[in-house]
JSON list of C-alpha atoms in Angstrom, two decimals:
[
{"chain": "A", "resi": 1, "resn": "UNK", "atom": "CA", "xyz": [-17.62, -3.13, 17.50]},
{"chain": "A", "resi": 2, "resn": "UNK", "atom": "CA", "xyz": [-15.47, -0.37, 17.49]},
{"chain": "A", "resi": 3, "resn": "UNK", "atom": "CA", "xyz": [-17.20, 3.13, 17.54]},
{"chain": "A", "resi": 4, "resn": "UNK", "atom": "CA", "xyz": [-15.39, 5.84, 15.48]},
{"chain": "A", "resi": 5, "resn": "UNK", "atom": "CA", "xyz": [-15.46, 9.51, 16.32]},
{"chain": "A", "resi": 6, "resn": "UNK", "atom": "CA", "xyz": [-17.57, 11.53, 14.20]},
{"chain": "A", "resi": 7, "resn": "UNK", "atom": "CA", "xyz": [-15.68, 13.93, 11.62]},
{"chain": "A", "resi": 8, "resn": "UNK", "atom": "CA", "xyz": [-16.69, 17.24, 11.43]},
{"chain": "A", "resi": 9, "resn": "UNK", "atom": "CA", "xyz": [-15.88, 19.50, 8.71]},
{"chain": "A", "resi": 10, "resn": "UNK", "atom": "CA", "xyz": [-14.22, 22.97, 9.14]},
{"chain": "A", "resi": 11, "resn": "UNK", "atom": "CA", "xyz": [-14.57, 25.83, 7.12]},
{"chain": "A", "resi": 12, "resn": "UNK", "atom": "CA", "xyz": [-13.17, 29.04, 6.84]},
{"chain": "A", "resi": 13, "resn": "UNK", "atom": "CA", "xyz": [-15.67, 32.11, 5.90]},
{"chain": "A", "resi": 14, "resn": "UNK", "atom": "CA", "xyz": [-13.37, 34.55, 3.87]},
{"chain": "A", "resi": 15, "resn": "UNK", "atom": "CA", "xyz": [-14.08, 37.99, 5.01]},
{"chain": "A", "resi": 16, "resn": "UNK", "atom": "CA", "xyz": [-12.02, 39.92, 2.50]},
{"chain": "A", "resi": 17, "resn": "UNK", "atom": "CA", "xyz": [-13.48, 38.47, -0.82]},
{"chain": "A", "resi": 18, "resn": "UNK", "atom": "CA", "xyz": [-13.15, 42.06, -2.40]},
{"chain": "A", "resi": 19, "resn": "UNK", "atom": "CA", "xyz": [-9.44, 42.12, -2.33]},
{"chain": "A", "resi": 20, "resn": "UNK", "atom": "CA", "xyz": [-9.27, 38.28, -2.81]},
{"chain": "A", "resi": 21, "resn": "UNK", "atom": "CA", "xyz": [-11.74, 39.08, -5.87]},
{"chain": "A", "resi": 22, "resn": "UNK", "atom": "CA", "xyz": [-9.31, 41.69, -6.73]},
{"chain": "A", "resi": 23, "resn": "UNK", "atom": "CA", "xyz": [-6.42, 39.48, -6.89]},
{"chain": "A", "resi": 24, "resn": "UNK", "atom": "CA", "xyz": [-7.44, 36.44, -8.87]},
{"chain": "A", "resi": 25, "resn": "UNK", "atom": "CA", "xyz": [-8.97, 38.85, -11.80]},
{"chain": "A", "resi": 26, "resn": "UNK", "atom": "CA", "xyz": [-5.12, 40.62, -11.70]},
{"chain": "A", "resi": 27, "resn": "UNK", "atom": "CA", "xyz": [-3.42, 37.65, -11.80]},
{"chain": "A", "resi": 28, "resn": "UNK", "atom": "CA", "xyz": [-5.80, 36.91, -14.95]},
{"chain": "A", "resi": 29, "resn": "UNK", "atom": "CA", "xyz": [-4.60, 39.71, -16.96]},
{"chain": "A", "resi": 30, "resn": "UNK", "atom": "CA", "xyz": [-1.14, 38.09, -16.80]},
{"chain": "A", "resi": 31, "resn": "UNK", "atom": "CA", "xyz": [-2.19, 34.90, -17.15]},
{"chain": "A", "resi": 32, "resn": "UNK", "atom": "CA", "xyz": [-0.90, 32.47, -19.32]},
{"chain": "A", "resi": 33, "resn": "UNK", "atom": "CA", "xyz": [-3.66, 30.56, -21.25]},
{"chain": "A", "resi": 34, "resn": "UNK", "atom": "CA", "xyz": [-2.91, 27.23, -19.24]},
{"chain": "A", "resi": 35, "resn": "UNK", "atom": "CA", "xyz": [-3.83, 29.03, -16.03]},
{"chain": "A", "resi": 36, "resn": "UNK", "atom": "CA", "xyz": [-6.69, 30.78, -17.09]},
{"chain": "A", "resi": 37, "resn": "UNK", "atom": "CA", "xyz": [-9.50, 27.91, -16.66]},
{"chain": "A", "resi": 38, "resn": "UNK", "atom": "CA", "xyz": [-8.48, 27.70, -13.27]},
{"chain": "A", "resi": 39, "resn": "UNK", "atom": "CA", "xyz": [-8.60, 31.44, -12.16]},
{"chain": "A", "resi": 40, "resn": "UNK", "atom": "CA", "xyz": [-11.62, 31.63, -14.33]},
{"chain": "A", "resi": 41, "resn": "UNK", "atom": "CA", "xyz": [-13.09, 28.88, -11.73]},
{"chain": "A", "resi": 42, "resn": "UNK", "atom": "CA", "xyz": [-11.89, 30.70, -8.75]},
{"chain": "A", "resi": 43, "resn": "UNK", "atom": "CA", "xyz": [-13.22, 34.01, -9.81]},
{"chain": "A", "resi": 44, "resn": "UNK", "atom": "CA", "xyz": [-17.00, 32.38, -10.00]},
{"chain": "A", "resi": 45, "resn": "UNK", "atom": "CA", "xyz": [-16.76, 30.69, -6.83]},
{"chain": "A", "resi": 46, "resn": "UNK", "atom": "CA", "xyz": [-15.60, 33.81, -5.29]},
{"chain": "A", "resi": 47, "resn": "UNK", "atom": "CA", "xyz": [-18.25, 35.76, -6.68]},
{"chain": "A", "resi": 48, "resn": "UNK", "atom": "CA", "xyz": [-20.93, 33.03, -5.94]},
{"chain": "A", "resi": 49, "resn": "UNK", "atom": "CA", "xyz": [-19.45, 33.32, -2.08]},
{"chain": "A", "resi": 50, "resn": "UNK", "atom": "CA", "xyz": [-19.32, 36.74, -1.76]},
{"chain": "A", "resi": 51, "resn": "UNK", "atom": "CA", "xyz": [-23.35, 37.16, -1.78]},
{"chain": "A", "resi": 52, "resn": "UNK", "atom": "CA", "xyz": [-23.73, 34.15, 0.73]},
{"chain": "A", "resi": 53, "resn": "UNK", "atom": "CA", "xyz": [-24.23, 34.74, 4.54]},
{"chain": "A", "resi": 54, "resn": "UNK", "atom": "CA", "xyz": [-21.71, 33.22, 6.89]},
{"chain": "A", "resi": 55, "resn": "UNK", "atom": "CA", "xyz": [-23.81, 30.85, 7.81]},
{"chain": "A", "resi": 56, "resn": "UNK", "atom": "CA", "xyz": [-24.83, 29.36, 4.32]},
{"chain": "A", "resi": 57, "resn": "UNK", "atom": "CA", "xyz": [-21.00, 28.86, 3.60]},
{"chain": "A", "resi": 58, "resn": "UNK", "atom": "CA", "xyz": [-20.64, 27.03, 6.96]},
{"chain": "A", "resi": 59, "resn": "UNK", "atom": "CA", "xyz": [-23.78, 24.74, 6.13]},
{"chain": "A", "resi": 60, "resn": "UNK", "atom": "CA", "xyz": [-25.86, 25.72, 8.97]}
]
């Protein structure tokens, strides 16, 4: 049997999720109605990360 190495999963914690915050809710003024579901999405998760500890978002 051949043994396979175990995949890990990386993640980045975001530091600067006020300016990132920032950004997506400009680039939702100009938004055309197509893109706005998206950003929309974005903006929550962003929001929903932004009062997590580094360690929640990394899973530990």
């Amino acid at each position: 049997m051949i043994k396979m190495p175990k995949r890990e999963l990386n993640v980045l914690v975001l530091q600067d999720t006020d300016r990132i915050a920032d950004a997506v809710r400009a680039a939702l003024q100009d938004a055309p109605e197509s893109e706005r579901p998206g950003l929309e999405r974005a903006a929550a998760l962003i929001a929903e990360a932004a009062g997590r500890s580094e360690a929640e978002l990394r899973g530990d």
